[in-house]
Short mmCIF file of C-alpha atoms in Angstrom, two decimals:
data_model
loop_
_atom_site.label_atom_id
_atom_site.label_comp_id
_atom_site.label_asym_id
_atom_site.label_seq_id
_atom_site.Cartn_x
_atom_site.Cartn_y
_atom_site.Cartn_z
CA MET K 1 100.67 100.12 137.84
CA MET K 2 99.17 97.46 140.41
CA LYS K 3 96.92 96.08 137.25
CA SER K 4 100.84 95.98 135.47
CA ILE K 5 102.51 94.16 138.07
CA THR K 6 99.45 91.63 138.97
CA PHE K 7 99.63 90.49 135.19
CA LEU K 8 103.27 90.32 135.01
CA ILE K 9 103.47 87.65 138.28
CA VAL K 10 100.00 85.87 137.19
CA THR K 11 101.60 85.39 133.17
CA SER K 12 105.07 84.03 134.78
CA MET K 13 103.11 81.65 137.08
CA ILE K 14 101.04 80.53 134.45
CA GLY K 15 104.26 79.94 132.10
CA ILE K 16 105.90 78.33 134.72
CA LEU K 17 103.08 75.84 135.26
CA SER K 18 102.56 75.60 131.93
CA PHE K 19 106.04 74.73 131.37
CA ASN K 20 106.23 71.83 134.25
CA ALA K 21 103.04 70.28 133.43
CA TYR K 22 104.41 68.46 130.59
CA PHE K 23 107.24 66.54 132.77
CA ILE K 24 104.71 65.51 135.44
CA ASN K 25 104.25 62.29 135.43
CA THR K 26 100.02 61.79 135.66
CA HIS K 27 100.01 58.12 137.01
CA SER K 28 102.01 58.49 139.86
CA ASN K 29 102.12 62.29 140.31
CA THR K 30 105.89 62.83 140.01
CA PHE K 31 108.19 65.19 138.40
CA ASN K 32 110.54 63.66 135.51
CA LYS K 33 113.51 65.12 134.87
CA PRO K 34 113.73 66.03 130.74
CA ASP K 35 115.99 63.75 128.91
CA SER K 36 118.35 66.30 126.34
CA GLU K 37 116.59 63.88 123.70
CA GLU K 38 113.36 64.39 124.68
CA PHE K 39 113.49 68.11 125.01
CA ALA K 40 115.79 70.50 123.49
CA MET K 41 115.09 74.17 122.72
CA THR K 42 115.89 75.40 119.53
CA TYR K 43 116.74 79.32 119.01
CA PHE K 44 117.23 80.59 115.40
CA ASP K 45 117.21 83.38 113.21
CA GLU K 46 114.40 83.83 110.49
CA HIS K 47 117.06 85.40 108.13
CA GLU K 48 119.65 82.79 109.28
CA ASP K 49 118.61 80.87 105.88
CA ASN K 50 117.61 83.13 103.42
CA THR K 51 120.95 84.74 102.55
CA LEU K 52 119.61 86.30 99.62
CA PRO K 53 118.93 89.95 99.21
CA GLU K 54 115.11 90.91 98.85
CA VAL K 55 113.71 93.95 97.20
CA LYS K 56 109.76 95.09 98.50
CA GLY K 57 107.77 97.79 97.21
CA LEU K 58 107.13 99.88 100.28
CA ASN K 59 104.24 101.85 98.79
CA ILE K 60 103.35 100.15 95.57
CA ASP K 61 103.08 96.22 94.61
CA ILE K 62 106.13 95.13 92.64
CA ALA K 63 104.56 91.95 91.45
CA GLU K 64 101.80 94.37 89.41
CA THR K 65 102.85 96.14 86.37
CA ILE K 66 103.22 99.82 87.62
CA VAL K 67 100.89 102.29 85.24
CA GLY K 68 102.08 106.09 85.07
CA LYS K 69 101.82 108.83 82.86
CA LYS K 70 104.81 109.44 81.08
CA GLY K 71 107.67 112.17 82.56
CA HIS K 72 105.06 112.29 85.33
CA PHE K 73 105.20 109.25 87.01
CA ASP K 74 104.61 109.21 91.02
CA ASN K 75 107.15 107.62 93.58
CA ILE K 76 107.88 104.11 93.71
CA PHE K 77 110.03 103.27 96.84
CA LEU K 78 111.74 100.09 97.16
CA LYS K 79 113.47 98.75 100.54
CA ILE K 80 116.04 96.64 99.77
CA THR K 81 117.55 94.33 102.40
CA SER K 82 120.07 91.65 102.88
CA ALA K 83 121.30 89.43 106.18
CA ASN K 84 124.80 90.35 104.86
CA ASN K 85 126.31 93.69 103.63
CA LEU K 86 124.98 94.79 99.71
CA GLN K 87 128.20 94.45 97.16
CA VAL K 88 126.02 95.15 94.07
CA LEU K 89 123.55 97.12 93.85
CA ASP K 90 122.74 98.06 90.05
CA ILE K 91 119.40 99.47 88.33
CA LYS K 92 119.07 99.00 84.39
CA CYS K 93 116.45 99.56 81.48
CA ASN K 94 116.97 99.99 77.72
CA GLY K 95 120.70 100.77 78.63
CA HIS K 96 120.54 103.29 81.08
CA VAL K 97 122.25 101.71 84.30
CA VAL K 98 122.85 103.21 87.94
CA ARG K 99 125.11 101.75 90.21
CA ALA K 100 124.53 102.30 93.49
CA ALA K 101 126.75 100.05 95.65
CA ASP K 102 130.31 101.41 96.02
CA ASP K 103 132.16 98.79 94.16
CA GLY K 104 135.17 100.47 92.47
CA GLU K 105 133.44 101.50 89.91
CA SER K 106 131.88 105.01 88.49
CA ILE K 107 128.80 105.43 90.82
CA GLU K 108 127.61 108.36 88.59
CA LYS K 109 123.87 109.05 88.36
CA ILE K 110 122.91 107.61 91.97
CA ASP K 111 120.84 110.93 92.36
CA LEU K 112 118.18 109.38 89.98
CA VAL K 113 117.25 106.81 92.30
CA GLY K 114 117.04 108.93 95.34
CA LEU K 115 120.50 107.91 96.72
CA SER K 116 122.77 111.14 97.17
CA PHE K 117 125.70 108.65 98.13
CA PRO K 118 126.94 105.39 97.28
CA ILE K 119 125.81 102.16 99.47
CA GLU K 120 128.82 100.95 101.41
CA LYS K 121 128.52 97.97 103.79
CA GLN K 122 125.01 98.34 104.25
CA LYS K 123 122.53 95.59 104.75
CA SER K 124 119.23 98.08 103.65
CA VAL K 125 118.54 100.57 101.70
CA ILE K 126 115.31 102.50 100.61
CA ILE K 127 115.88 103.70 97.09
CA ASN K 128 113.06 105.71 94.89
CA LEU K 129 112.58 104.79 90.86
CA LYS K 130 110.76 108.12 90.37
CA LYS K 131 113.15 110.32 89.02
CA PHE K 132 115.27 107.57 87.26
CA ILE K 133 111.64 106.62 85.53
CA ASN K 134 110.83 110.24 84.47
CA THR K 135 114.42 111.38 83.13
CA GLN K 136 115.45 108.28 81.80
CA LEU K 137 112.07 106.28 80.03
CA THR K 138 111.01 108.98 77.54
CA GLU K 139 108.26 107.19 75.59
CA THR K 140 105.25 105.53 76.39
CA GLY K 141 105.34 101.68 76.32
CA THR K 142 106.20 98.94 78.47
CA TYR K 143 109.75 98.79 80.07
CA THR K 144 111.36 96.36 82.60
CA VAL K 145 113.22 97.63 84.72
CA HIS K 146 116.27 95.54 86.45
CA VAL K 147 117.36 95.56 89.78
CA GLN K 148 120.22 93.33 90.29
CA LEU K 149 121.85 92.82 93.70
CA SER K 150 123.78 90.91 95.67
CA SER K 151 125.39 90.08 98.94
CA GLN K 152 127.57 87.22 98.77
CA ASN K 153 129.90 85.49 96.38
CA ASP K 154 129.32 82.23 94.75
CA ILE K 155 132.39 79.05 95.00
CA ASN K 156 134.34 80.99 92.49
CA GLY K 157 134.81 84.04 94.58
CA LEU K 158 132.14 86.04 91.90
CA PRO K 159 128.65 87.72 93.05
CA GLN K 160 125.70 85.75 93.24
CA VAL K 161 123.78 88.50 91.24
CA ILE K 162 119.91 88.50 91.94
CA ASP K 163 118.01 90.31 89.03
CA LYS K 164 114.57 91.20 90.41
CA GLU K 165 112.23 92.42 87.42
CA ILE K 166 109.84 94.98 88.02
CA TYR K 167 107.43 95.87 84.82
CA ILE K 168 106.92 99.95 84.47
CA ARG K 169 104.04 100.98 81.82
CA LEU K 170 104.08 104.42 80.93
CA ILE K 171 100.90 105.81 79.15
#
């Protein structure tokens, strides 16, 4: 406990001294008050400019073609995140569509992406493509699964849809 307090005091003092050292005029040994133009602290959110949603693979690299055995494909967990609430989340492949966001349209088959209820006013969700691939893609070959999502509207009030393509090869 004493080591923690000592460490806290020492690091605080180093921080104060190093901060103040920036404003000491070494030629006259005086302290200069910073001008607002000379010194300004800026706080920012790393997601502030990135308002478009992102899709990331949790257990797999989705930038590569994912290979699996037909009917016995393994879990493919996707984490979908956004700075704003997700308005659209559709998973499409070869005419099969799963609407996972509650946008007033049919939300049948959302269990195919590992959800038991549609997402509504959420900024992130984790889905699993295993059941979708094993039940909807029945022939060997290469497929493109489209994950279409949106969290904001364009100037006309229509959703700005992002289409993330994930390449699947069934053997």
